[in-house]
Amino acid sequence: MIKKLYLKIKDLYFKYHEIINYLIFGVLTTIVGLGTYYLFSMTILNPDNPIELQITNVLSWIFAVTFAYFTNRKYVFNSKDKNIGKEMVKFYLARIASLLIDMLLMYIFVSRLKYNDKIVKIIVQVIVIVVNYIFSKLIVFKKQRVKE
């Protein structure tokens, strides 16, 4: 019974390994992003100040995106692209797009509507994870088709 369960889990992992790995490293990236966000917002920057809120957001983004690039490249999409510079630029540009979404949502819900920044940040991160997967899959780590 345990062996059957193990084999079923193993089969599911191999069938959906890219999505599973993306979710695992997405959670770790989120922890990096939230950890640095909370660190900055609870120590040196004031999230009640709209400018400092965005500075905190950008700093946490830089830490999270750098972590995400290396883990996504190696463990999620298994990129073998020799042109790492071009790939990295595409990755960061895609993440800038999701950062703008993040910043807009934080501005609307925290600065304008006065919701709790810690709770809103968690909700926004879920949205950003989905958007980032779509960008990574379709743009950054897009597999080249083998010509027949």
PDB file of N, CA, C and O in Angstrom, residues 87-130:
ATOM      1  N   GLU A  87      18.903  35.940 -21.568  1.00  0.00           N
ATOM      2  CA  GLU A  87      17.865  35.262 -20.793  1.00  0.00           C
ATOM      3  C   GLU A  87      17.577  36.019 -19.494  1.00  0.00           C
ATOM      4  O   GLU A  87      16.428  36.218 -19.124  1.00  0.00           O
ATOM      5  N   MET A  88      18.641  36.463 -18.836  1.00  0.00           N
ATOM      6  CA  MET A  88      18.482  37.188 -17.582  1.00  0.00           C
ATOM      7  C   MET A  88      17.764  38.522 -17.809  1.00  0.00           C
ATOM      8  O   MET A  88      16.903  38.907 -17.017  1.00  0.00           O
ATOM      9  N   VAL A  89      18.093  39.213 -18.890  1.00  0.00           N
ATOM     10  CA  VAL A  89      17.415  40.471 -19.210  1.00  0.00           C
ATOM     11  C   VAL A  89      15.926  40.227 -19.426  1.00  0.00           C
ATOM     12  O   VAL A  89      15.080  40.959 -18.894  1.00  0.00           O
ATOM     13  N   LYS A  90      15.586  39.182 -20.187  1.00  0.00           N
ATOM     14  CA  LYS A  90      14.171  38.859 -20.402  1.00  0.00           C
ATOM     15  C   LYS A  90      13.482  38.543 -19.081  1.00  0.00           C
ATOM     16  O   LYS A  90      12.348  38.966 -18.843  1.00  0.00           O
ATOM     17  N   PHE A  91      14.180  37.800 -18.216  1.00  0.00           N
ATOM     18  CA  PHE A  91      13.617  37.441 -16.916  1.00  0.00           C
ATOM     19  C   PHE A  91      13.331  38.694 -16.089  1.00  0.00           C
ATOM     20  O   PHE A  91      12.236  38.861 -15.553  1.00  0.00           O
ATOM     21  N   TYR A  92      14.327  39.578 -16.005  1.00  0.00           N
ATOM     22  CA  TYR A  92      14.151  40.799 -15.213  1.00  0.00           C
ATOM     23  C   TYR A  92      13.089  41.717 -15.819  1.00  0.00           C
ATOM     24  O   TYR A  92      12.319  42.345 -15.086  1.00  0.00           O
ATOM     25  N   LEU A  93      13.023  41.813 -17.144  1.00  0.00           N
ATOM     26  CA  LEU A  93      11.975  42.637 -17.772  1.00  0.00           C
ATOM     27  C   LEU A  93      10.585  42.085 -17.479  1.00  0.00           C
ATOM     28  O   LEU A  93       9.655  42.849 -17.190  1.00  0.00           O
ATOM     29  N   ALA A  94      10.455  40.762 -17.540  1.00  0.00           N
ATOM     30  CA  ALA A  94       9.166  40.147 -17.201  1.00  0.00           C
ATOM     31  C   ALA A  94       8.823  40.410 -15.745  1.00  0.00           C
ATOM     32  O   ALA A  94       7.665  40.698 -15.401  1.00  0.00           O
ATOM     33  N   ARG A  95       9.828  40.344 -14.896  1.00  0.00           N
ATOM     34  CA  ARG A  95       9.589  40.595 -13.469  1.00  0.00           C
ATOM     35  C   ARG A  95       9.303  42.074 -13.193  1.00  0.00           C
ATOM     36  O   ARG A  95       8.590  42.409 -12.257  1.00  0.00           O
ATOM     37  N   ILE A  96       9.862  42.963 -14.003  1.00  0.00           N
ATOM     38  CA  ILE A  96       9.532  44.383 -13.856  1.00  0.00           C
ATOM     39  C   ILE A  96       8.044  44.594 -14.147  1.00  0.00           C
ATOM     40  O   ILE A  96       7.372  45.348 -13.443  1.00  0.00           O
ATOM     41  N   ALA A  97       7.535  43.903 -15.153  1.00  0.00           N
ATOM     42  CA  ALA A  97       6.102  44.001 -15.460  1.00  0.00           C
ATOM     43  C   ALA A  97       5.274  43.546 -14.263  1.00  0.00           C
ATOM     44  O   ALA A  97       4.306  44.211 -13.866  1.00  0.00           O
ATOM     45  N   SER A  98       5.669  42.431 -13.651  1.00  0.00           N
ATOM     46  CA  SER A  98       4.906  41.969 -12.485  1.00  0.00           C
ATOM     47  C   SER A  98       5.151  42.860 -11.266  1.00  0.00           C
ATOM     48  O   SER A  98       4.270  43.006 -10.415  1.00  0.00           O
ATOM     49  N   LEU A  99       6.330  43.482 -11.174  1.00  0.00           N
ATOM     50  CA  LEU A  99       6.580  44.446 -10.096  1.00  0.00           C
ATOM     51  C   LEU A  99       5.633  45.635 -10.217  1.00  0.00           C
ATOM     52  O   LEU A  99       5.088  46.118  -9.219  1.00  0.00           O
ATOM     53  N   LEU A 100       5.423  46.104 -11.443  1.00  0.00           N
ATOM     54  CA  LEU A 100       4.503  47.234 -11.641  1.00  0.00           C
ATOM     55  C   LEU A 100       3.084  46.853 -11.225  1.00  0.00           C
ATOM     56  O   LEU A 100       2.380  47.664 -10.618  1.00  0.00           O
ATOM     57  N   ILE A 101       2.688  45.624 -11.509  1.00  0.00           N
ATOM     58  CA  ILE A 101       1.387  45.138 -11.054  1.00  0.00           C
ATOM     59  C   ILE A 101       1.362  45.127  -9.521  1.00  0.00           C
ATOM     60  O   ILE A 101       0.402  45.591  -8.902  1.00  0.00           O
ATOM     61  N   ASP A 102       2.429  44.608  -8.918  1.00  0.00           N
ATOM     62  CA  ASP A 102       2.569  44.556  -7.460  1.00  0.00           C
ATOM     63  C   ASP A 102       2.469  45.967  -6.865  1.00  0.00           C
ATOM     64  O   ASP A 102       1.691  46.217  -5.934  1.00  0.00           O
ATOM     65  N   MET A 103       3.238  46.891  -7.420  1.00  0.00           N
ATOM     66  CA  MET A 103       3.252  48.258  -6.901  1.00  0.00           C
ATOM     67  C   MET A 103       1.891  48.936  -7.038  1.00  0.00           C
ATOM     68  O   MET A 103       1.438  49.633  -6.118  1.00  0.00           O
ATOM     69  N   LEU A 104       1.241  48.723  -8.170  1.00  0.00           N
ATOM     70  CA  LEU A 104      -0.080  49.309  -8.377  1.00  0.00           C
ATOM     71  C   LEU A 104      -1.084  48.778  -7.358  1.00  0.00           C
ATOM     72  O   LEU A 104      -1.822  49.551  -6.743  1.00  0.00           O
ATOM     73  N   LEU A 105      -1.078  47.469  -7.159  1.00  0.00           N
ATOM     74  CA  LEU A 105      -2.015  46.883  -6.192  1.00  0.00           C
ATOM     75  C   LEU A 105      -1.703  47.337  -4.770  1.00  0.00           C
ATOM     76  O   LEU A 105      -2.627  47.635  -3.994  1.00  0.00           O
ATOM     77  N   MET A 106      -0.419  47.424  -4.402  1.00  0.00           N
ATOM     78  CA  MET A 106      -0.054  47.915  -3.067  1.00  0.00           C
ATOM     79  C   MET A 106      -0.483  49.371  -2.895  1.00  0.00           C
ATOM     80  O   MET A 106      -0.997  49.754  -1.843  1.00  0.00           O
ATOM     81  N   TYR A 107      -0.280  50.174  -3.930  1.00  0.00           N
ATOM     82  CA  TYR A 107      -0.681  51.574  -3.864  1.00  0.00           C
ATOM     83  C   TYR A 107      -2.198  51.696  -3.662  1.00  0.00           C
ATOM     84  O   TYR A 107      -2.661  52.430  -2.791  1.00  0.00           O
ATOM     85  N   ILE A 108      -2.950  50.966  -4.471  1.00  0.00           N
ATOM     86  CA  ILE A 108      -4.419  51.049  -4.389  1.00  0.00           C
ATOM     87  C   ILE A 108      -4.919  50.590  -3.024  1.00  0.00           C
ATOM     88  O   ILE A 108      -5.675  51.300  -2.352  1.00  0.00           O
ATOM     89  N   PHE A 109      -4.484  49.389  -2.608  1.00  0.00           N
ATOM     90  CA  PHE A 109      -5.073  48.799  -1.405  1.00  0.00           C
ATOM     91  C   PHE A 109      -4.459  49.282  -0.094  1.00  0.00           C
ATOM     92  O   PHE A 109      -5.133  49.286   0.925  1.00  0.00           O
ATOM     93  N   VAL A 110      -3.200  49.727  -0.110  1.00  0.00           N
ATOM     94  CA  VAL A 110      -2.567  50.189   1.128  1.00  0.00           C
ATOM     95  C   VAL A 110      -2.593  51.718   1.209  1.00  0.00           C
ATOM     96  O   VAL A 110      -3.122  52.291   2.167  1.00  0.00           O
ATOM     97  N   SER A 111      -2.039  52.381   0.204  1.00  0.00           N
ATOM     98  CA  SER A 111      -1.924  53.834   0.274  1.00  0.00           C
ATOM     99  C   SER A 111      -3.269  54.535   0.113  1.00  0.00           C
ATOM    100  O   SER A 111      -3.518  55.546   0.768  1.00  0.00           O
ATOM    101  N   ARG A 112      -4.122  54.022  -0.750  1.00  0.00           N
ATOM    102  CA  ARG A 112      -5.408  54.693  -0.996  1.00  0.00           C
ATOM    103  C   ARG A 112      -6.534  54.153  -0.115  1.00  0.00           C
ATOM    104  O   ARG A 112      -7.259  54.923   0.496  1.00  0.00           O
ATOM    105  N   LEU A 113      -6.683  52.821  -0.069  1.00  0.00           N
ATOM    106  CA  LEU A 113      -7.809  52.236   0.661  1.00  0.00           C
ATOM    107  C   LEU A 113      -7.473  51.919   2.126  1.00  0.00           C
ATOM    108  O   LEU A 113      -8.349  51.535   2.896  1.00  0.00           O
ATOM    109  N   LYS A 114      -6.195  52.060   2.486  1.00  0.00           N
ATOM    110  CA  LYS A 114      -5.718  51.919   3.870  1.00  0.00           C
ATOM    111  C   LYS A 114      -5.892  50.517   4.464  1.00  0.00           C
ATOM    112  O   LYS A 114      -6.090  50.359   5.663  1.00  0.00           O
ATOM    113  N   TYR A 115      -5.804  49.477   3.621  1.00  0.00           N
ATOM    114  CA  TYR A 115      -5.808  48.114   4.135  1.00  0.00           C
ATOM    115  C   TYR A 115      -4.444  47.820   4.751  1.00  0.00           C
ATOM    116  O   TYR A 115      -3.444  48.474   4.446  1.00  0.00           O
ATOM    117  N   ASN A 116      -4.385  46.786   5.570  1.00  0.00           N
ATOM    118  CA  ASN A 116      -3.138  46.379   6.230  1.00  0.00           C
ATOM    119  C   ASN A 116      -2.113  45.934   5.186  1.00  0.00           C
ATOM    120  O   ASN A 116      -2.385  45.038   4.389  1.00  0.00           O
ATOM    121  N   ASP A 117      -0.942  46.571   5.194  1.00  0.00           N
ATOM    122  CA  ASP A 117       0.071  46.284   4.172  1.00  0.00           C
ATOM    123  C   ASP A 117       0.591  44.856   4.244  1.00  0.00           C
ATOM    124  O   ASP A 117       0.915  44.255   3.218  1.00  0.00           O
ATOM    125  N   LYS A 118       0.664  44.247   5.434  1.00  0.00           N
ATOM    126  CA  LYS A 118       1.195  42.886   5.562  1.00  0.00           C
ATOM    127  C   LYS A 118       0.248  41.872   4.920  1.00  0.00           C
ATOM    128  O   LYS A 118       0.683  40.964   4.218  1.00  0.00           O
ATOM    129  N   ILE A 119      -1.030  42.039   5.133  1.00  0.00           N
ATOM    130  CA  ILE A 119      -2.029  41.122   4.565  1.00  0.00           C
ATOM    131  C   ILE A 119      -2.143  41.319   3.055  1.00  0.00           C
ATOM    132  O   ILE A 119      -2.160  40.358   2.287  1.00  0.00           O
ATOM    133  N   VAL A 120      -2.201  42.568   2.629  1.00  0.00           N
ATOM    134  CA  VAL A 120      -2.299  42.860   1.191  1.00  0.00           C
ATOM    135  C   VAL A 120      -1.084  42.301   0.465  1.00  0.00           C
ATOM    136  O   VAL A 120      -1.204  41.730  -0.619  1.00  0.00           O
ATOM    137  N   LYS A 121       0.103  42.417   1.064  1.00  0.00           N
ATOM    138  CA  LYS A 121       1.323  41.923   0.430  1.00  0.00           C
ATOM    139  C   LYS A 121       1.230  40.425   0.148  1.00  0.00           C
ATOM    140  O   LYS A 121       1.653  39.961  -0.916  1.00  0.00           O
ATOM    141  N   ILE A 122       0.684  39.671   1.059  1.00  0.00           N
ATOM    142  CA  ILE A 122       0.534  38.227   0.858  1.00  0.00           C
ATOM    143  C   ILE A 122      -0.414  37.939  -0.304  1.00  0.00           C
ATOM    144  O   ILE A 122      -0.119  37.117  -1.182  1.00  0.00           O
ATOM    145  N   ILE A 123      -1.542  38.619  -0.349  1.00  0.00           N
ATOM    146  CA  ILE A 123      -2.521  38.414  -1.427  1.00  0.00           C
ATOM    147  C   ILE A 123      -1.917  38.804  -2.780  1.00  0.00           C
ATOM    148  O   ILE A 123      -2.055  38.081  -3.773  1.00  0.00           O
ATOM    149  N   VAL A 124      -1.234  39.923  -2.811  1.00  0.00           N
ATOM    150  CA  VAL A 124      -0.605  40.393  -4.042  1.00  0.00           C
ATOM    151  C   VAL A 124       0.453  39.390  -4.517  1.00  0.00           C
ATOM    152  O   VAL A 124       0.590  39.137  -5.718  1.00  0.00           O
ATOM    153  N   GLN A 125       1.161  38.777  -3.598  1.00  0.00           N
ATOM    154  CA  GLN A 125       2.190  37.808  -3.976  1.00  0.00           C
ATOM    155  C   GLN A 125       1.609  36.595  -4.698  1.00  0.00           C
ATOM    156  O   GLN A 125       2.223  36.059  -5.613  1.00  0.00           O
ATOM    157  N   VAL A 126       0.424  36.170  -4.307  1.00  0.00           N
ATOM    158  CA  VAL A 126      -0.231  35.050  -4.998  1.00  0.00           C
ATOM    159  C   VAL A 126      -0.498  35.430  -6.457  1.00  0.00           C
ATOM    160  O   VAL A 126      -0.217  34.657  -7.379  1.00  0.00           O
ATOM    161  N   ILE A 127      -1.005  36.612  -6.676  1.00  0.00           N
ATOM    162  CA  ILE A 127      -1.264  37.097  -8.037  1.00  0.00           C
ATOM    163  C   ILE A 127       0.036  37.168  -8.828  1.00  0.00           C
ATOM    164  O   ILE A 127       0.115  36.723  -9.977  1.00  0.00           O
ATOM    165  N   VAL A 128       1.073  37.690  -8.211  1.00  0.00           N
ATOM    166  CA  VAL A 128       2.362  37.856  -8.877  1.00  0.00           C
ATOM    167  C   VAL A 128       2.977  36.495  -9.241  1.00  0.00           C
ATOM    168  O   VAL A 128       3.558  36.350 -10.325  1.00  0.00           O
ATOM    169  N   ILE A 129       2.837  35.492  -8.399  1.00  0.00           N
ATOM    170  CA  ILE A 129       3.377  34.161  -8.699  1.00  0.00           C
ATOM    171  C   ILE A 129       2.753  33.602  -9.973  1.00  0.00           C
ATOM    172  O   ILE A 129       3.451  33.070 -10.840  1.00  0.00           O
ATOM    173  N   VAL A 130       1.458  33.742 -10.116  1.00  0.00           N
ATOM    174  CA  VAL A 130       0.771  33.236 -11.313  1.00  0.00           C
ATOM    175  C   VAL A 130       1.235  33.996 -12.556  1.00  0.00           C
ATOM    176  O   VAL A 130       1.563  33.399 -13.587  1.00  0.00           O
TER     177      VAL A 130
END
